[in-house]
Structures are given as C-alpha cells and as structure tokens.
C-alpha cells in the first residue's frame, strides 16, 4: 500500500482560509472500489476528524482504495468552532468567490466528482440522539446524533446507489457490536432533501448525490462526551461500509475503547525547519528558547491534525482542537551549514543528523568537532564552553530542562559562531 500525502498550504492574501486540508491516498495492491472519507467539515465535532486521522495512521488497504481528507475545515478545527467563516456545509450549492471557504469548497468538490471515487462519507458529531418518534428533548426526530443521514433512498442506476439499504446494513452491524450504552444505537435518518429540506440542499452530500456520487453523513452524538467513544463508533461505521464495498484492510490495533483511547493521545512529532524534532505526546506545556526563524518557519507534523497557531510571543502547537504545547522562540538567522555530528551512543559511534530523535539506553557523547559548539540543555559544566567530548547520562541533566513531562528527553543543540545549526533530541530509556 502507498500513502501519498499532498499538503496544500496556502497563505491567502486578503480572503481565504490559512490552513488548507490534507489529502491522503491509500491504495491496496489489488484494485477495487474507492471510498472518499471527509472529516472536519465542522470544527467542533472532533469525533468526525480524529476518526479519519486514525485511519490514515493505522490502516493499510489491501484491496480497493481510500481517499481521506481528515481536516476539511482546519481553521475551524483549531478553534474548536463549527465554522469560523460560517457553516461550510451550507456552501455547496452556491459560494461567493470572495468567501474565505471558496478555495476549500471548490477543491473538495473537484475531489468528490473525480471519476475514480465510488462513494463519499462526511463525518460529524450531531446534536442529541435521533429517534423516529418524539421521546424527549434529546431523543427525537429532529436530533442528528447516532444516525446515518441520507438525502434520499436511492440514486437510480448508480453503483452503491441504494443508500437506504446500505445504511440499514451499517446500523445493523453497529447495533450488533458492543455499544458503550444501549441508547447509543444507530438509525437511518432520511432527510428527503429534494422535496423537504431546503437547508440540506446546500450540503456536501446533496452536492455529491446530485452529481451521481453516492454519499451519506455519519453522525455520532455530541451528547456522548468521551472522544474515544465517538471515534470508536465512527471507525466501526467506516468498517461496516468498507465491508459492503469489498474494500479490504488491516489495522495495527484492536478496535476497542481502550486501544482507541491510547492512540488518541499519541500526538507524534513536530519537526521545526528540519533541524529540531520535538516528540509531542508527553511534551511540556511550555517550552522556552526554541530556536527558529523570526518568520516563515517550516513546521512538519507526523500527525494529520498537527498545526501551529501564531500567538505573537509564542507558537501554540495543536493536534486538532487539542492544545499540546506552547513554543517560545529564540530567533536565529539559521545560515549555519552544518547538518550532522558524530556521536557515541551507548558506546557505539554513529553519525546523527540534526533534526533526528534518538533513543539512548544509558550514555551519550558528541564527538568533538571544530565545525560547531555543543550545548546540552540542562547539563551544567563550569570549565568549558562547548559540551562535546563529554559522556552524559540522564541523571546528569537538571530535570526541569527536559522537553517532556516524564523527564526523559533532552536536547543537544549545535551552534556555529552564535548561529544555530540544529538539535539532536535524546530520549533516555
Ligand atoms: Zn456537523
């Protein structure tokens, strides 16, 4: 399987979103049907974007293909708001060219109508719990949660056009699985969009079906407060649909609440300008003297929902709607050309590139080199300016200088004549 990541970062001049969505193409060895998974159209519905983020990171397609956009409305996701430029899911019949969402909506429409796509799902967390008859203010026909939303029963003469049948099978699969509570059971909600629902005529799924692309929305409930539960239901729903579409896959974890919870707190790494890699899962809330450019820094995340918000005095690191760390910068020109050092890691010599994150069992030493000065942050020496040629272990560091809350990870920084060259991130086991 291949994953092709195309990251479109656009800094739009006057109008327009700052963060463009990412597109992941996941192809099996064997050809087959293609499902397009769209997450994050509403920024305050994290079940809808953390689920596709896990698909991208932990699934391998064997037969058929996936196209995944986990973060359609990324600017709204980082603010945890439905839509900072208005409701994006009401912009699919018409959108003004000067609408900040124009570029995103135009781009996603072109992906939806791509001839290779067989089916589209749009992931949400919806209000309440959908029931076909009125039970209470939370359980009623006007609610959206725990339902598969279809605009009509069928799209005639289109492969997978029997939306009613497909979603009925998905409900049955979910309701036969182990739900965290009985009242979390799923239903099919038909909005009869063409005849009855003027609002839904502006939606993504209606745009798709009027272009003869089968589409539905998966809504877990906003009233389920635990993210892991919503994500579990989204993944179970996606898998039920994959089965129907004969798209086969492997995943590298068991689909249980415990495992989903564990994966949701794995934030991966952030690499800054290719010179410093910061592990994020256990990073301290605030990190000081982080070397970077005054402007236009390159922040590369391993997590599909990773991004930064510029807050002036610091950069707020986000994974989706979750604030992970504040980085207070120290500015350098970064003209230094050195890219690597030789180090002794547990007694073995090896070349380590700046920007690398290494694990050390016991001891670490940078081999002396005229090309740079070494600063082991949190390690104090009185008699020398450069800290190369010194073998160190974890207990040699002052714990408050660690990068992580667990006090295992420290940084070796390299300088040339006062300019910053790069960092080797060292985690002691
Ligand atoms: Zn929504």
JSON list of N, CA, C and O in Angstrom, two decimals, residues 43-100:
[
{"chain": "A", "resi": 43, "resn": "UNK", "atom": "N", "xyz": [-15.78, 22.26, 12.77]},
{"chain": "A", "resi": 43, "resn": "UNK", "atom": "CA", "xyz": [-14.58, 22.25, 13.61]},
{"chain": "A", "resi": 43, "resn": "UNK", "atom": "C", "xyz": [-14.81, 21.84, 15.05]},
{"chain": "A", "resi": 43, "resn": "UNK", "atom": "O", "xyz": [-13.85, 21.52, 15.77]},
{"chain": "A", "resi": 44, "resn": "UNK", "atom": "N", "xyz": [-16.07, 21.84, 15.51]},
{"chain": "A", "resi": 44, "resn": "UNK", "atom": "CA", "xyz": [-16.34, 21.49, 16.91]},
{"chain": "A", "resi": 44, "resn": "UNK", "atom": "C", "xyz": [-16.90, 20.07, 17.02]},
{"chain": "A", "resi": 44, "resn": "UNK", "atom": "O", "xyz": [-17.58, 19.75, 17.99]},
{"chain": "A", "resi": 45, "resn": "UNK", "atom": "N", "xyz": [-16.61, 19.24, 16.02]},
{"chain": "A", "resi": 45, "resn": "UNK", "atom": "CA", "xyz": [-17.10, 17.86, 16.04]},
{"chain": "A", "resi": 45, "resn": "UNK", "atom": "C", "xyz": [-15.92, 16.90, 15.93]},
{"chain": "A", "resi": 45, "resn": "UNK", "atom": "O", "xyz": [-15.66, 16.30, 14.87]},
{"chain": "A", "resi": 46, "resn": "UNK", "atom": "N", "xyz": [-15.16, 16.76, 17.04]},
{"chain": "A", "resi": 46, "resn": "UNK", "atom": "CA", "xyz": [-13.87, 16.05, 16.98]},
{"chain": "A", "resi": 46, "resn": "UNK", "atom": "C", "xyz": [-13.97, 14.57, 16.62]},
{"chain": "A", "resi": 46, "resn": "UNK", "atom": "O", "xyz": [-13.03, 14.02, 16.04]},
{"chain": "A", "resi": 47, "resn": "UNK", "atom": "N", "xyz": [-15.09, 13.91, 16.93]},
{"chain": "A", "resi": 47, "resn": "UNK", "atom": "CA", "xyz": [-15.25, 12.51, 16.50]},
{"chain": "A", "resi": 47, "resn": "UNK", "atom": "C", "xyz": [-15.11, 12.41, 14.99]},
{"chain": "A", "resi": 47, "resn": "UNK", "atom": "O", "xyz": [-14.54, 11.46, 14.47]},
{"chain": "A", "resi": 48, "resn": "UNK", "atom": "N", "xyz": [-15.60, 13.44, 14.30]},
{"chain": "A", "resi": 48, "resn": "UNK", "atom": "CA", "xyz": [-15.57, 13.47, 12.85]},
{"chain": "A", "resi": 48, "resn": "UNK", "atom": "C", "xyz": [-14.21, 13.73, 12.25]},
{"chain": "A", "resi": 48, "resn": "UNK", "atom": "O", "xyz": [-14.02, 13.52, 11.05]},
{"chain": "A", "resi": 49, "resn": "UNK", "atom": "N", "xyz": [-13.24, 14.21, 13.03]},
{"chain": "A", "resi": 49, "resn": "UNK", "atom": "CA", "xyz": [-11.90, 14.37, 12.44]},
{"chain": "A", "resi": 49, "resn": "UNK", "atom": "C", "xyz": [-10.83, 13.51, 13.08]},
{"chain": "A", "resi": 49, "resn": "UNK", "atom": "O", "xyz": [-9.84, 13.17, 12.43]},
{"chain": "A", "resi": 50, "resn": "UNK", "atom": "N", "xyz": [-11.00, 13.10, 14.34]},
{"chain": "A", "resi": 50, "resn": "UNK", "atom": "CA", "xyz": [-9.98, 12.19, 14.90]},
{"chain": "A", "resi": 50, "resn": "UNK", "atom": "C", "xyz": [-10.13, 10.78, 14.33]},
{"chain": "A", "resi": 50, "resn": "UNK", "atom": "O", "xyz": [-9.13, 10.06, 14.21]},
{"chain": "A", "resi": 51, "resn": "UNK", "atom": "N", "xyz": [-11.35, 10.38, 13.96]},
{"chain": "A", "resi": 51, "resn": "UNK", "atom": "CA", "xyz": [-11.51, 9.03, 13.36]},
{"chain": "A", "resi": 51, "resn": "UNK", "atom": "C", "xyz": [-10.73, 8.90, 12.05]},
{"chain": "A", "resi": 51, "resn": "UNK", "atom": "O", "xyz": [-9.93, 7.98, 11.90]},
{"chain": "A", "resi": 52, "resn": "UNK", "atom": "N", "xyz": [-10.91, 9.82, 11.08]},
{"chain": "A", "resi": 52, "resn": "UNK", "atom": "CA", "xyz": [-10.11, 9.68, 9.85]},
{"chain": "A", "resi": 52, "resn": "UNK", "atom": "C", "xyz": [-8.62, 9.84, 10.08]},
{"chain": "A", "resi": 52, "resn": "UNK", "atom": "O", "xyz": [-7.81, 9.28, 9.34]},
{"chain": "A", "resi": 53, "resn": "UNK", "atom": "N", "xyz": [-8.24, 10.62, 11.12]},
{"chain": "A", "resi": 53, "resn": "UNK", "atom": "CA", "xyz": [-6.80, 10.74, 11.43]},
{"chain": "A", "resi": 53, "resn": "UNK", "atom": "C", "xyz": [-6.24, 9.37, 11.83]},
{"chain": "A", "resi": 53, "resn": "UNK", "atom": "O", "xyz": [-5.11, 9.02, 11.47]},
{"chain": "A", "resi": 54, "resn": "UNK", "atom": "N", "xyz": [-7.03, 8.58, 12.56]},
{"chain": "A", "resi": 54, "resn": "UNK", "atom": "CA", "xyz": [-6.57, 7.23, 12.93]},
{"chain": "A", "resi": 54, "resn": "UNK", "atom": "C", "xyz": [-6.55, 6.31, 11.72]},
{"chain": "A", "resi": 54, "resn": "UNK", "atom": "O", "xyz": [-5.66, 5.46, 11.60]},
{"chain": "A", "resi": 55, "resn": "UNK", "atom": "N", "xyz": [-7.51, 6.49, 10.81]},
{"chain": "A", "resi": 55, "resn": "UNK", "atom": "CA", "xyz": [-7.50, 5.67, 9.58]},
{"chain": "A", "resi": 55, "resn": "UNK", "atom": "C", "xyz": [-6.19, 5.90, 8.82]},
{"chain": "A", "resi": 55, "resn": "UNK", "atom": "O", "xyz": [-5.52, 4.96, 8.40]},
{"chain": "A", "resi": 56, "resn": "UNK", "atom": "N", "xyz": [-5.84, 7.15, 8.66]},
{"chain": "A", "resi": 56, "resn": "UNK", "atom": "CA", "xyz": [-4.62, 7.49, 7.91]},
{"chain": "A", "resi": 56, "resn": "UNK", "atom": "C", "xyz": [-3.37, 6.89, 8.58]},
{"chain": "A", "resi": 56, "resn": "UNK", "atom": "O", "xyz": [-2.48, 6.38, 7.90]},
{"chain": "A", "resi": 57, "resn": "UNK", "atom": "N", "xyz": [-3.34, 6.91, 9.90]},
{"chain": "A", "resi": 57, "resn": "UNK", "atom": "CA", "xyz": [-2.13, 6.48, 10.60]},
{"chain": "A", "resi": 57, "resn": "UNK", "atom": "C", "xyz": [-2.04, 4.97, 10.82]},
{"chain": "A", "resi": 57, "resn": "UNK", "atom": "O", "xyz": [-0.94, 4.44, 10.94]},
{"chain": "A", "resi": 58, "resn": "UNK", "atom": "N", "xyz": [-3.18, 4.30, 10.93]},
{"chain": "A", "resi": 58, "resn": "UNK", "atom": "CA", "xyz": [-3.13, 2.93, 11.44]},
{"chain": "A", "resi": 58, "resn": "UNK", "atom": "C", "xyz": [-3.79, 1.87, 10.56]},
{"chain": "A", "resi": 58, "resn": "UNK", "atom": "O", "xyz": [-3.88, 0.72, 10.95]},
{"chain": "A", "resi": 59, "resn": "UNK", "atom": "N", "xyz": [-4.29, 2.27, 9.38]},
{"chain": "A", "resi": 59, "resn": "UNK", "atom": "CA", "xyz": [-4.90, 1.29, 8.49]},
{"chain": "A", "resi": 59, "resn": "UNK", "atom": "C", "xyz": [-4.02, 1.09, 7.25]},
{"chain": "A", "resi": 59, "resn": "UNK", "atom": "O", "xyz": [-3.36, 2.02, 6.80]},
{"chain": "A", "resi": 60, "resn": "UNK", "atom": "N", "xyz": [-4.06, -0.13, 6.74]},
{"chain": "A", "resi": 60, "resn": "UNK", "atom": "CA", "xyz": [-3.40, -0.46, 5.47]},
{"chain": "A", "resi": 60, "resn": "UNK", "atom": "C", "xyz": [-4.44, -1.10, 4.57]},
{"chain": "A", "resi": 60, "resn": "UNK", "atom": "O", "xyz": [-5.12, -2.05, 4.97]},
{"chain": "A", "resi": 61, "resn": "UNK", "atom": "N", "xyz": [-4.60, -0.55, 3.39]},
{"chain": "A", "resi": 61, "resn": "UNK", "atom": "CA", "xyz": [-5.61, -1.09, 2.46]},
{"chain": "A", "resi": 61, "resn": "UNK", "atom": "C", "xyz": [-4.99, -2.22, 1.64]},
{"chain": "A", "resi": 61, "resn": "UNK", "atom": "O", "xyz": [-3.87, -2.11, 1.14]},
{"chain": "A", "resi": 62, "resn": "UNK", "atom": "N", "xyz": [-5.73, -3.32, 1.55]},
{"chain": "A", "resi": 62, "resn": "UNK", "atom": "CA", "xyz": [-5.28, -4.48, 0.78]},
{"chain": "A", "resi": 62, "resn": "UNK", "atom": "C", "xyz": [-5.91, -4.50, -0.61]},
{"chain": "A", "resi": 62, "resn": "UNK", "atom": "O", "xyz": [-5.27, -4.77, -1.60]},
{"chain": "A", "resi": 63, "resn": "UNK", "atom": "N", "xyz": [-7.21, -4.30, -0.63]},
{"chain": "A", "resi": 63, "resn": "UNK", "atom": "CA", "xyz": [-7.95, -4.30, -1.90]},
{"chain": "A", "resi": 63, "resn": "UNK", "atom": "C", "xyz": [-8.82, -3.05, -1.97]},
{"chain": "A", "resi": 63, "resn": "UNK", "atom": "O", "xyz": [-9.50, -2.72, -0.99]},
{"chain": "A", "resi": 64, "resn": "UNK", "atom": "N", "xyz": [-8.82, -2.38, -3.12]},
{"chain": "A", "resi": 64, "resn": "UNK", "atom": "CA", "xyz": [-9.57, -1.15, -3.25]},
{"chain": "A", "resi": 64, "resn": "UNK", "atom": "C", "xyz": [-8.74, 0.04, -2.80]},
{"chain": "A", "resi": 64, "resn": "UNK", "atom": "O", "xyz": [-7.51, -0.07, -2.69]},
{"chain": "A", "resi": 65, "resn": "UNK", "atom": "N", "xyz": [-9.39, 1.14, -2.51]},
{"chain": "A", "resi": 65, "resn": "UNK", "atom": "CA", "xyz": [-8.64, 2.35, -2.17]},
{"chain": "A", "resi": 65, "resn": "UNK", "atom": "C", "xyz": [-9.47, 3.29, -1.30]},
{"chain": "A", "resi": 65, "resn": "UNK", "atom": "O", "xyz": [-10.70, 3.23, -1.28]},
{"chain": "A", "resi": 66, "resn": "UNK", "atom": "N", "xyz": [-8.75, 4.12, -0.57]},
{"chain": "A", "resi": 66, "resn": "UNK", "atom": "CA", "xyz": [-9.37, 5.21, 0.19]},
{"chain": "A", "resi": 66, "resn": "UNK", "atom": "C", "xyz": [-8.75, 6.53, -0.25]},
{"chain": "A", "resi": 66, "resn": "UNK", "atom": "O", "xyz": [-7.56, 6.60, -0.55]},
{"chain": "A", "resi": 67, "resn": "UNK", "atom": "N", "xyz": [-9.59, 7.55, -0.26]},
{"chain": "A", "resi": 67, "resn": "UNK", "atom": "CA", "xyz": [-9.09, 8.91, -0.31]},
{"chain": "A", "resi": 67, "resn": "UNK", "atom": "C", "xyz": [-9.55, 9.52, 1.01]},
{"chain": "A", "resi": 67, "resn": "UNK", "atom": "O", "xyz": [-10.73, 9.39, 1.36]},
{"chain": "A", "resi": 68, "resn": "UNK", "atom": "N", "xyz": [-8.66, 10.12, 1.76]},
{"chain": "A", "resi": 68, "resn": "UNK", "atom": "CA", "xyz": [-9.04, 10.63, 3.08]},
{"chain": "A", "resi": 68, "resn": "UNK", "atom": "C", "xyz": [-8.64, 12.10, 3.22]},
{"chain": "A", "resi": 68, "resn": "UNK", "atom": "O", "xyz": [-7.48, 12.46, 3.01]},
{"chain": "A", "resi": 69, "resn": "UNK", "atom": "N", "xyz": [-9.62, 12.92, 3.56]},
{"chain": "A", "resi": 69, "resn": "UNK", "atom": "CA", "xyz": [-9.35, 14.30, 3.98]},
{"chain": "A", "resi": 69, "resn": "UNK", "atom": "C", "xyz": [-9.81, 14.38, 5.44]},
{"chain": "A", "resi": 69, "resn": "UNK", "atom": "O", "xyz": [-11.01, 14.39, 5.70]},
{"chain": "A", "resi": 70, "resn": "UNK", "atom": "N", "xyz": [-8.88, 14.36, 6.39]},
{"chain": "A", "resi": 70, "resn": "UNK", "atom": "CA", "xyz": [-9.31, 14.33, 7.79]},
{"chain": "A", "resi": 70, "resn": "UNK", "atom": "C", "xyz": [-9.67, 15.70, 8.35]},
{"chain": "A", "resi": 70, "resn": "UNK", "atom": "O", "xyz": [-10.29, 15.78, 9.41]},
{"chain": "A", "resi": 71, "resn": "UNK", "atom": "N", "xyz": [-9.29, 16.77, 7.65]},
{"chain": "A", "resi": 71, "resn": "UNK", "atom": "CA", "xyz": [-9.33, 18.11, 8.26]},
{"chain": "A", "resi": 71, "resn": "UNK", "atom": "C", "xyz": [-9.85, 19.16, 7.30]},
{"chain": "A", "resi": 71, "resn": "UNK", "atom": "O", "xyz": [-9.18, 20.17, 7.07]},
{"chain": "A", "resi": 72, "resn": "UNK", "atom": "N", "xyz": [-11.03, 18.91, 6.74]},
{"chain": "A", "resi": 72, "resn": "UNK", "atom": "CA", "xyz": [-11.54, 19.81, 5.70]},
{"chain": "A", "resi": 72, "resn": "UNK", "atom": "C", "xyz": [-11.57, 21.28, 6.15]},
{"chain": "A", "resi": 72, "resn": "UNK", "atom": "O", "xyz": [-11.11, 22.16, 5.45]},
{"chain": "A", "resi": 73, "resn": "UNK", "atom": "N", "xyz": [-12.10, 21.53, 7.34]},
{"chain": "A", "resi": 73, "resn": "UNK", "atom": "CA", "xyz": [-12.27, 22.92, 7.81]},
{"chain": "A", "resi": 73, "resn": "UNK", "atom": "C", "xyz": [-11.24, 23.17, 8.92]},
{"chain": "A", "resi": 73, "resn": "UNK", "atom": "O", "xyz": [-11.57, 23.39, 10.09]},
{"chain": "A", "resi": 74, "resn": "UNK", "atom": "N", "xyz": [-9.97, 23.15, 8.54]},
{"chain": "A", "resi": 74, "resn": "UNK", "atom": "CA", "xyz": [-8.87, 23.11, 9.52]},
{"chain": "A", "resi": 74, "resn": "UNK", "atom": "C", "xyz": [-8.83, 24.37, 10.39]},
{"chain": "A", "resi": 74, "resn": "UNK", "atom": "O", "xyz": [-8.59, 24.30, 11.59]},
{"chain": "A", "resi": 75, "resn": "UNK", "atom": "N", "xyz": [-9.08, 25.53, 9.81]},
{"chain": "A", "resi": 75, "resn": "UNK", "atom": "CA", "xyz": [-9.08, 26.77, 10.60]},
{"chain": "A", "resi": 75, "resn": "UNK", "atom": "C", "xyz": [-10.12, 26.72, 11.72]},
{"chain": "A", "resi": 75, "resn": "UNK", "atom": "O", "xyz": [-9.90, 27.25, 12.81]},
{"chain": "A", "resi": 76, "resn": "UNK", "atom": "N", "xyz": [-11.25, 26.08, 11.46]},
{"chain": "A", "resi": 76, "resn": "UNK", "atom": "CA", "xyz": [-12.30, 25.99, 12.48]},
{"chain": "A", "resi": 76, "resn": "UNK", "atom": "C", "xyz": [-11.98, 24.90, 13.49]},
{"chain": "A", "resi": 76, "resn": "UNK", "atom": "O", "xyz": [-12.31, 25.02, 14.67]},
{"chain": "A", "resi": 77, "resn": "UNK", "atom": "N", "xyz": [-11.32, 23.83, 13.04]},
{"chain": "A", "resi": 77, "resn": "UNK", "atom": "CA", "xyz": [-10.93, 22.74, 13.94]},
{"chain": "A", "resi": 77, "resn": "UNK", "atom": "C", "xyz": [-10.02, 23.29, 15.06]},
{"chain": "A", "resi": 77, "resn": "UNK", "atom": "O", "xyz": [-10.24, 23.03, 16.24]},
{"chain": "A", "resi": 78, "resn": "UNK", "atom": "N", "xyz": [-9.01, 24.05, 14.68]},
{"chain": "A", "resi": 78, "resn": "UNK", "atom": "CA", "xyz": [-8.05, 24.52, 15.71]},
{"chain": "A", "resi": 78, "resn": "UNK", "atom": "C", "xyz": [-8.71, 25.50, 16.68]},
{"chain": "A", "resi": 78, "resn": "UNK", "atom": "O", "xyz": [-8.22, 25.71, 17.78]},
{"chain": "A", "resi": 79, "resn": "UNK", "atom": "N", "xyz": [-9.82, 26.09, 16.26]},
{"chain": "A", "resi": 79, "resn": "UNK", "atom": "CA", "xyz": [-10.55, 27.00, 17.16]},
{"chain": "A", "resi": 79, "resn": "UNK", "atom": "C", "xyz": [-11.70, 26.28, 17.86]},
{"chain": "A", "resi": 79, "resn": "UNK", "atom": "O", "xyz": [-12.43, 26.89, 18.64]},
{"chain": "A", "resi": 80, "resn": "UNK", "atom": "N", "xyz": [-11.89, 25.00, 17.53]},
{"chain": "A", "resi": 80, "resn": "UNK", "atom": "CA", "xyz": [-12.98, 24.22, 18.10]},
{"chain": "A", "resi": 80, "resn": "UNK", "atom": "C", "xyz": [-14.33, 24.89, 17.90]},
{"chain": "A", "resi": 80, "resn": "UNK", "atom": "O", "xyz": [-15.19, 24.89, 18.78]},
{"chain": "A", "resi": 81, "resn": "UNK", "atom": "N", "xyz": [-14.52, 25.45, 16.69]},
{"chain": "A", "resi": 81, "resn": "UNK", "atom": "CA", "xyz": [-15.80, 26.11, 16.38]},
{"chain": "A", "resi": 81, "resn": "UNK", "atom": "C", "xyz": [-16.40, 25.48, 15.12]},
{"chain": "A", "resi": 81, "resn": "UNK", "atom": "O", "xyz": [-15.70, 25.02, 14.25]},
{"chain": "A", "resi": 82, "resn": "UNK", "atom": "N", "xyz": [-17.72, 25.55, 15.04]},
{"chain": "A", "resi": 82, "resn": "UNK", "atom": "CA", "xyz": [-18.42, 24.91, 13.91]},
{"chain": "A", "resi": 82, "resn": "UNK", "atom": "C", "xyz": [-17.89, 25.41, 12.57]},
{"chain": "A", "resi": 82, "resn": "UNK", "atom": "O", "xyz": [-17.48, 24.62, 11.72]},
{"chain": "A", "resi": 83, "resn": "UNK", "atom": "N", "xyz": [-17.87, 26.73, 12.42]},
{"chain": "A", "resi": 83, "resn": "UNK", "atom": "CA", "xyz": [-17.36, 27.30, 11.18]},
{"chain": "A", "resi": 83, "resn": "UNK", "atom": "C", "xyz": [-17.01, 28.75, 11.38]},
{"chain": "A", "resi": 83, "resn": "UNK", "atom": "O", "xyz": [-17.92, 29.58, 11.54]},
{"chain": "A", "resi": 84, "resn": "UNK", "atom": "N", "xyz": [-15.73, 29.08, 11.40]},
{"chain": "A", "resi": 84, "resn": "UNK", "atom": "CA", "xyz": [-15.37, 30.47, 11.71]},
{"chain": "A", "resi": 84, "resn": "UNK", "atom": "C", "xyz": [-15.71, 31.41, 10.56]},
{"chain": "A", "resi": 84, "resn": "UNK", "atom": "O", "xyz": [-15.78, 32.61, 10.73]},
{"chain": "A", "resi": 85, "resn": "UNK", "atom": "N", "xyz": [-15.94, 30.85, 9.37]},
{"chain": "A", "resi": 85, "resn": "UNK", "atom": "CA", "xyz": [-16.37, 31.68, 8.23]},
{"chain": "A", "resi": 85, "resn": "UNK", "atom": "C", "xyz": [-17.82, 31.35, 7.86]},
{"chain": "A", "resi": 85, "resn": "UNK", "atom": "O", "xyz": [-18.22, 31.50, 6.72]},
{"chain": "A", "resi": 86, "resn": "UNK", "atom": "N", "xyz": [-18.61, 30.85, 8.82]},
{"chain": "A", "resi": 86, "resn": "UNK", "atom": "CA", "xyz": [-19.98, 30.40, 8.54]},
{"chain": "A", "resi": 86, "resn": "UNK", "atom": "C", "xyz": [-19.99, 28.90, 8.34]},
{"chain": "A", "resi": 86, "resn": "UNK", "atom": "O", "xyz": [-18.94, 28.25, 8.33]},
{"chain": "A", "resi": 87, "resn": "UNK", "atom": "N", "xyz": [-21.19, 28.34, 8.20]},
{"chain": "A", "resi": 87, "resn": "UNK", "atom": "CA", "xyz": [-21.33, 26.88, 8.10]},
{"chain": "A", "resi": 87, "resn": "UNK", "atom": "C", "xyz": [-20.89, 26.39, 6.73]},
{"chain": "A", "resi": 87, "resn": "UNK", "atom": "O", "xyz": [-21.58, 26.60, 5.72]},
{"chain": "A", "resi": 88, "resn": "UNK", "atom": "N", "xyz": [-19.74, 25.72, 6.68]},
{"chain": "A", "resi": 88, "resn": "UNK", "atom": "CA", "xyz": [-19.22, 25.26, 5.39]},
{"chain": "A", "resi": 88, "resn": "UNK", "atom": "C", "xyz": [-20.16, 24.27, 4.71]},
{"chain": "A", "resi": 88, "resn": "UNK", "atom": "O", "xyz": [-20.22, 24.19, 3.48]},
{"chain": "A", "resi": 89, "resn": "UNK", "atom": "N", "xyz": [-20.96, 23.55, 5.52]},
{"chain": "A", "resi": 89, "resn": "UNK", "atom": "CA", "xyz": [-21.85, 22.56, 4.93]},
{"chain": "A", "resi": 89, "resn": "UNK", "atom": "C", "xyz": [-23.14, 23.17, 4.36]},
{"chain": "A", "resi": 89, "resn": "UNK", "atom": "O", "xyz": [-24.09, 22.47, 4.06]},
{"chain": "A", "resi": 90, "resn": "UNK", "atom": "N", "xyz": [-23.14, 24.49, 4.26]},
{"chain": "A", "resi": 90, "resn": "UNK", "atom": "CA", "xyz": [-24.25, 25.17, 3.58]},
{"chain": "A", "resi": 90, "resn": "UNK", "atom": "C", "xyz": [-23.73, 25.99, 2.40]},
{"chain": "A", "resi": 90, "resn": "UNK", "atom": "O", "xyz": [-24.33, 26.98, 1.98]},
{"chain": "A", "resi": 91, "resn": "UNK", "atom": "N", "xyz": [-22.58, 25.59, 1.89]},
{"chain": "A", "resi": 91, "resn": "UNK", "atom": "CA", "xyz": [-21.94, 26.36, 0.82]},
{"chain": "A", "resi": 91, "resn": "UNK", "atom": "C", "xyz": [-21.74, 25.54, -0.45]},
{"chain": "A", "resi": 91, "resn": "UNK", "atom": "O", "xyz": [-20.96, 25.92, -1.32]},
{"chain": "A", "resi": 92, "resn": "UNK", "atom": "N", "xyz": [-22.46, 24.40, -0.55]},
{"chain": "A", "resi": 92, "resn": "UNK", "atom": "CA", "xyz": [-22.16, 23.51, -1.68]},
{"chain": "A", "resi": 92, "resn": "UNK", "atom": "C", "xyz": [-23.09, 23.70, -2.88]},
{"chain": "A", "resi": 92, "resn": "UNK", "atom": "O", "xyz": [-22.82, 23.16, -3.95]},
{"chain": "A", "resi": 93, "resn": "UNK", "atom": "N", "xyz": [-24.17, 24.47, -2.71]},
{"chain": "A", "resi": 93, "resn": "UNK", "atom": "CA", "xyz": [-24.93, 24.77, -3.94]},
{"chain": "A", "resi": 93, "resn": "UNK", "atom": "C", "xyz": [-24.43, 26.07, -4.56]},
{"chain": "A", "resi": 93, "resn": "UNK", "atom": "O", "xyz": [-24.34, 26.20, -5.77]},
{"chain": "A", "resi": 94, "resn": "UNK", "atom": "N", "xyz": [-24.07, 27.01, -3.69]},
{"chain": "A", "resi": 94, "resn": "UNK", "atom": "CA", "xyz": [-23.52, 28.27, -4.21]},
{"chain": "A", "resi": 94, "resn": "UNK", "atom": "C", "xyz": [-22.54, 28.83, -3.19]},
{"chain": "A", "resi": 94, "resn": "UNK", "atom": "O", "xyz": [-22.77, 28.79, -1.98]},
{"chain": "A", "resi": 95, "resn": "UNK", "atom": "N", "xyz": [-21.42, 29.38, -3.67]},
{"chain": "A", "resi": 95, "resn": "UNK", "atom": "CA", "xyz": [-20.47, 30.06, -2.78]},
{"chain": "A", "resi": 95, "resn": "UNK", "atom": "C", "xyz": [-19.86, 31.24, -3.53]},
{"chain": "A", "resi": 95, "resn": "UNK", "atom": "O", "xyz": [-19.47, 31.12, -4.70]},
{"chain": "A", "resi": 96, "resn": "UNK", "atom": "N", "xyz": [-19.80, 32.37, -2.85]},
{"chain": "A", "resi": 96, "resn": "UNK", "atom": "CA", "xyz": [-19.20, 33.57, -3.48]},
{"chain": "A", "resi": 96, "resn": "UNK", "atom": "C", "xyz": [-17.70, 33.38, -3.63]},
{"chain": "A", "resi": 96, "resn": "UNK", "atom": "O", "xyz": [-17.05, 32.78, -2.76]},
{"chain": "A", "resi": 97, "resn": "UNK", "atom": "N", "xyz": [-17.16, 33.94, -4.68]},
{"chain": "A", "resi": 97, "resn": "UNK", "atom": "CA", "xyz": [-15.72, 33.81, -4.94]},
{"chain": "A", "resi": 97, "resn": "UNK", "atom": "C", "xyz": [-14.89, 34.48, -3.85]},
{"chain": "A", "resi": 97, "resn": "UNK", "atom": "O", "xyz": [-13.73, 34.13, -3.65]},
{"chain": "A", "resi": 98, "resn": "UNK", "atom": "N", "xyz": [-15.46, 35.42, -3.13]},
{"chain": "A", "resi": 98, "resn": "UNK", "atom": "CA", "xyz": [-14.68, 36.08, -2.06]},
{"chain": "A", "resi": 98, "resn": "UNK", "atom": "C", "xyz": [-14.97, 35.49, -0.67]},
{"chain": "A", "resi": 98, "resn": "UNK", "atom": "O", "xyz": [-14.50, 36.01, 0.33]},
{"chain": "A", "resi": 99, "resn": "UNK", "atom": "N", "xyz": [-15.71, 34.40, -0.63]},
{"chain": "A", "resi": 99, "resn": "UNK", "atom": "CA", "xyz": [-15.92, 33.69, 0.64]},
{"chain": "A", "resi": 99, "resn": "UNK", "atom": "C", "xyz": [-14.60, 33.04, 1.06]},
{"chain": "A", "resi": 99, "resn": "UNK", "atom": "O", "xyz": [-13.93, 32.42, 0.24]},
{"chain": "A", "resi": 100, "resn": "UNK", "atom": "N", "xyz": [-14.19, 33.17, 2.35]},
{"chain": "A", "resi": 100, "resn": "UNK", "atom": "CA", "xyz": [-12.92, 32.55, 2.77]},
{"chain": "A", "resi": 100, "resn": "UNK", "atom": "C", "xyz": [-12.86, 31.04, 2.53]},
{"chain": "A", "resi": 100, "resn": "UNK", "atom": "O", "xyz": [-11.77, 30.48, 2.40]}
]
